[in-house]
Amino acid sequence: MPGNRYCPSCGASLARNVVGGEQRNHWKCTGCGQRHYDYPMIVVTAFVAYEDRLLWVQRGIEPQLGRWAIPGGFMEQRETLAGAAARELHEESGVLLPADQLQLYMTGTITFINQVFVAFRARVDTDYCAPGPESEACAFFSRRDCPWSEVAYPEVNDSIVQAYDDLDSGRFDVWQAEMTEGRYDFWSVSQSGR
């Protein structure tokens, strides 16, 4: 159910919408009839490399305060996917890259938290970074120096390992992931028979 049980337009209560006797996956205002959808949230991330190292940020806010993650966050209204990733990258690490310098890298769904994620990748020619207001610290880490025991979201470590593998080989593909509570599938889009 939406976080608010009342219509923001008229204040009446919300109820599940029923069409043709079938309950739909959205809400309808009992007063004005306006529909309210509970869509998945879109998360964007940026895998930024300097030489053999990836950029990490130490989270300065909950959830996972003090833990390390690849820069990213929620897409906002009226943003493009790459524009949102570029904004989050700059806000969290001080790295300023135009959206058109980010290349699509990974996409996926995380069904149990109702999220869709889209990751981009880029290379930079300096290791400059400066933590933003939502970060305690930021740094470029090699695979060996990565703070693996302090990763904010270890359930997606396979995608981070893949990014290090691609960085080592110099060959980048586009990757797809599907994560449910009991399953995590991760595959190369170009090698997929799907």
PDB file of C-alpha atoms in Angstrom, residues 86-168:
ATOM      1  CA  ALA A  86      25.816  11.431 -12.967  1.00  0.00           C
ATOM      2  CA  ARG A  87      24.024  13.508 -10.311  1.00  0.00           C
ATOM      3  CA  GLU A  88      24.335  10.781  -7.664  1.00  0.00           C
ATOM      4  CA  LEU A  89      28.011  10.277  -8.561  1.00  0.00           C
ATOM      5  CA  HIS A  90      28.735  13.980  -8.099  1.00  0.00           C
ATOM      6  CA  GLU A  91      26.666  14.293  -4.910  1.00  0.00           C
ATOM      7  CA  GLU A  92      28.334  11.332  -3.223  1.00  0.00           C
ATOM      8  CA  SER A  93      31.927  11.538  -4.464  1.00  0.00           C
ATOM      9  CA  GLY A  94      32.558  14.964  -5.998  1.00  0.00           C
ATOM     10  CA  VAL A  95      33.344  13.297  -9.339  1.00  0.00           C
ATOM     11  CA  LEU A  96      31.759  15.383 -12.081  1.00  0.00           C
ATOM     12  CA  LEU A  97      31.075  13.528 -15.319  1.00  0.00           C
ATOM     13  CA  PRO A  98      28.587  14.522 -18.017  1.00  0.00           C
ATOM     14  CA  ALA A  99      25.783  12.002 -18.461  1.00  0.00           C
ATOM     15  CA  ASP A 100      26.893  11.264 -22.027  1.00  0.00           C
ATOM     16  CA  GLN A 101      30.208   9.894 -20.725  1.00  0.00           C
ATOM     17  CA  LEU A 102      28.438   7.144 -18.791  1.00  0.00           C
ATOM     18  CA  GLN A 103      27.931   3.861 -20.632  1.00  0.00           C
ATOM     19  CA  LEU A 104      25.165   1.384 -19.828  1.00  0.00           C
ATOM     20  CA  TYR A 105      26.651  -1.495 -17.858  1.00  0.00           C
ATOM     21  CA  MET A 106      24.121  -3.457 -15.782  1.00  0.00           C
ATOM     22  CA  THR A 107      20.366  -3.649 -15.356  1.00  0.00           C
ATOM     23  CA  GLY A 108      18.213  -5.712 -13.108  1.00  0.00           C
ATOM     24  CA  THR A 109      15.345  -6.185 -10.729  1.00  0.00           C
ATOM     25  CA  ILE A 110      15.308  -6.761  -6.988  1.00  0.00           C
ATOM     26  CA  THR A 111      11.769  -7.972  -6.487  1.00  0.00           C
ATOM     27  CA  PHE A 112      11.723  -8.306  -2.694  1.00  0.00           C
ATOM     28  CA  ILE A 113      12.448  -4.599  -2.169  1.00  0.00           C
ATOM     29  CA  ASN A 114      10.523  -3.455  -5.260  1.00  0.00           C
ATOM     30  CA  GLN A 115      13.508  -1.931  -7.070  1.00  0.00           C
ATOM     31  CA  VAL A 116      14.823  -1.728 -10.602  1.00  0.00           C
ATOM     32  CA  PHE A 117      18.489  -0.833 -10.927  1.00  0.00           C
ATOM     33  CA  VAL A 118      20.470   0.543 -13.819  1.00  0.00           C
ATOM     34  CA  ALA A 119      24.255   0.788 -13.565  1.00  0.00           C
ATOM     35  CA  PHE A 120      26.619   2.748 -15.761  1.00  0.00           C
ATOM     36  CA  ARG A 121      30.374   2.664 -16.122  1.00  0.00           C
ATOM     37  CA  ALA A 122      33.061   5.216 -16.932  1.00  0.00           C
ATOM     38  CA  ARG A 123      36.798   5.769 -16.703  1.00  0.00           C
ATOM     39  CA  VAL A 124      38.485   8.842 -15.306  1.00  0.00           C
ATOM     40  CA  ASP A 125      42.061  10.072 -15.694  1.00  0.00           C
ATOM     41  CA  THR A 126      42.534  11.146 -12.085  1.00  0.00           C
ATOM     42  CA  ASP A 127      41.761   9.625  -8.708  1.00  0.00           C
ATOM     43  CA  TYR A 128      40.282  12.877  -7.413  1.00  0.00           C
ATOM     44  CA  CYS A 129      37.194  12.439  -5.270  1.00  0.00           C
ATOM     45  CA  ALA A 130      35.693  14.296  -2.315  1.00  0.00           C
ATOM     46  CA  PRO A 131      32.867  13.018  -0.112  1.00  0.00           C
ATOM     47  CA  GLY A 132      29.569  14.825  -0.478  1.00  0.00           C
ATOM     48  CA  PRO A 133      26.968  15.500   2.216  1.00  0.00           C
ATOM     49  CA  GLU A 134      25.670  11.898   2.144  1.00  0.00           C
ATOM     50  CA  SER A 135      29.135  10.293   2.328  1.00  0.00           C
ATOM     51  CA  GLU A 136      31.648   9.947   5.140  1.00  0.00           C
ATOM     52  CA  ALA A 137      34.508   9.172   2.753  1.00  0.00           C
ATOM     53  CA  CYS A 138      35.259   8.069  -0.796  1.00  0.00           C
ATOM     54  CA  ALA A 139      38.218   6.380  -2.457  1.00  0.00           C
ATOM     55  CA  PHE A 140      39.315   4.299  -5.409  1.00  0.00           C
ATOM     56  CA  PHE A 141      40.037   0.700  -4.342  1.00  0.00           C
ATOM     57  CA  SER A 142      41.685  -2.149  -6.201  1.00  0.00           C
ATOM     58  CA  ARG A 143      40.029  -5.527  -5.867  1.00  0.00           C
ATOM     59  CA  ARG A 144      42.631  -6.529  -3.291  1.00  0.00           C
ATOM     60  CA  ASP A 145      42.211  -3.353  -1.215  1.00  0.00           C
ATOM     61  CA  CYS A 146      38.416  -3.203  -1.419  1.00  0.00           C
ATOM     62  CA  PRO A 147      36.774  -3.166   2.039  1.00  0.00           C
ATOM     63  CA  TRP A 148      34.895  -6.420   1.357  1.00  0.00           C
ATOM     64  CA  SER A 149      34.040  -6.976   5.033  1.00  0.00           C
ATOM     65  CA  GLU A 150      32.432  -3.511   5.216  1.00  0.00           C
ATOM     66  CA  VAL A 151      30.344  -3.597   2.014  1.00  0.00           C
ATOM     67  CA  ALA A 152      26.878  -2.067   2.474  1.00  0.00           C
ATOM     68  CA  TYR A 153      25.053  -4.549   0.239  1.00  0.00           C
ATOM     69  CA  PRO A 154      27.010  -7.829   0.076  1.00  0.00           C
ATOM     70  CA  GLU A 155      24.077  -9.546  -1.664  1.00  0.00           C
ATOM     71  CA  VAL A 156      25.177  -7.785  -4.885  1.00  0.00           C
ATOM     72  CA  ASN A 157      28.896  -8.542  -4.539  1.00  0.00           C
ATOM     73  CA  ASP A 158      28.706 -10.712  -7.691  1.00  0.00           C
ATOM     74  CA  SER A 159      28.118  -7.587  -9.766  1.00  0.00           C
ATOM     75  CA  ILE A 160      31.053  -5.826  -8.109  1.00  0.00           C
ATOM     76  CA  VAL A 161      33.323  -8.830  -8.686  1.00  0.00           C
ATOM     77  CA  GLN A 162      32.179  -8.798 -12.328  1.00  0.00           C
ATOM     78  CA  ALA A 163      33.115  -5.122 -12.601  1.00  0.00           C
ATOM     79  CA  TYR A 164      36.617  -5.903 -11.301  1.00  0.00           C
ATOM     80  CA  ASP A 165      36.847  -8.865 -13.723  1.00  0.00           C
ATOM     81  CA  ASP A 166      35.841  -6.631 -16.645  1.00  0.00           C
ATOM     82  CA  LEU A 167      38.279  -3.956 -15.531  1.00  0.00           C
ATOM     83  CA  ASP A 168      41.082  -6.548 -15.390  1.00  0.00           C
TER      84      ASP A 168
END
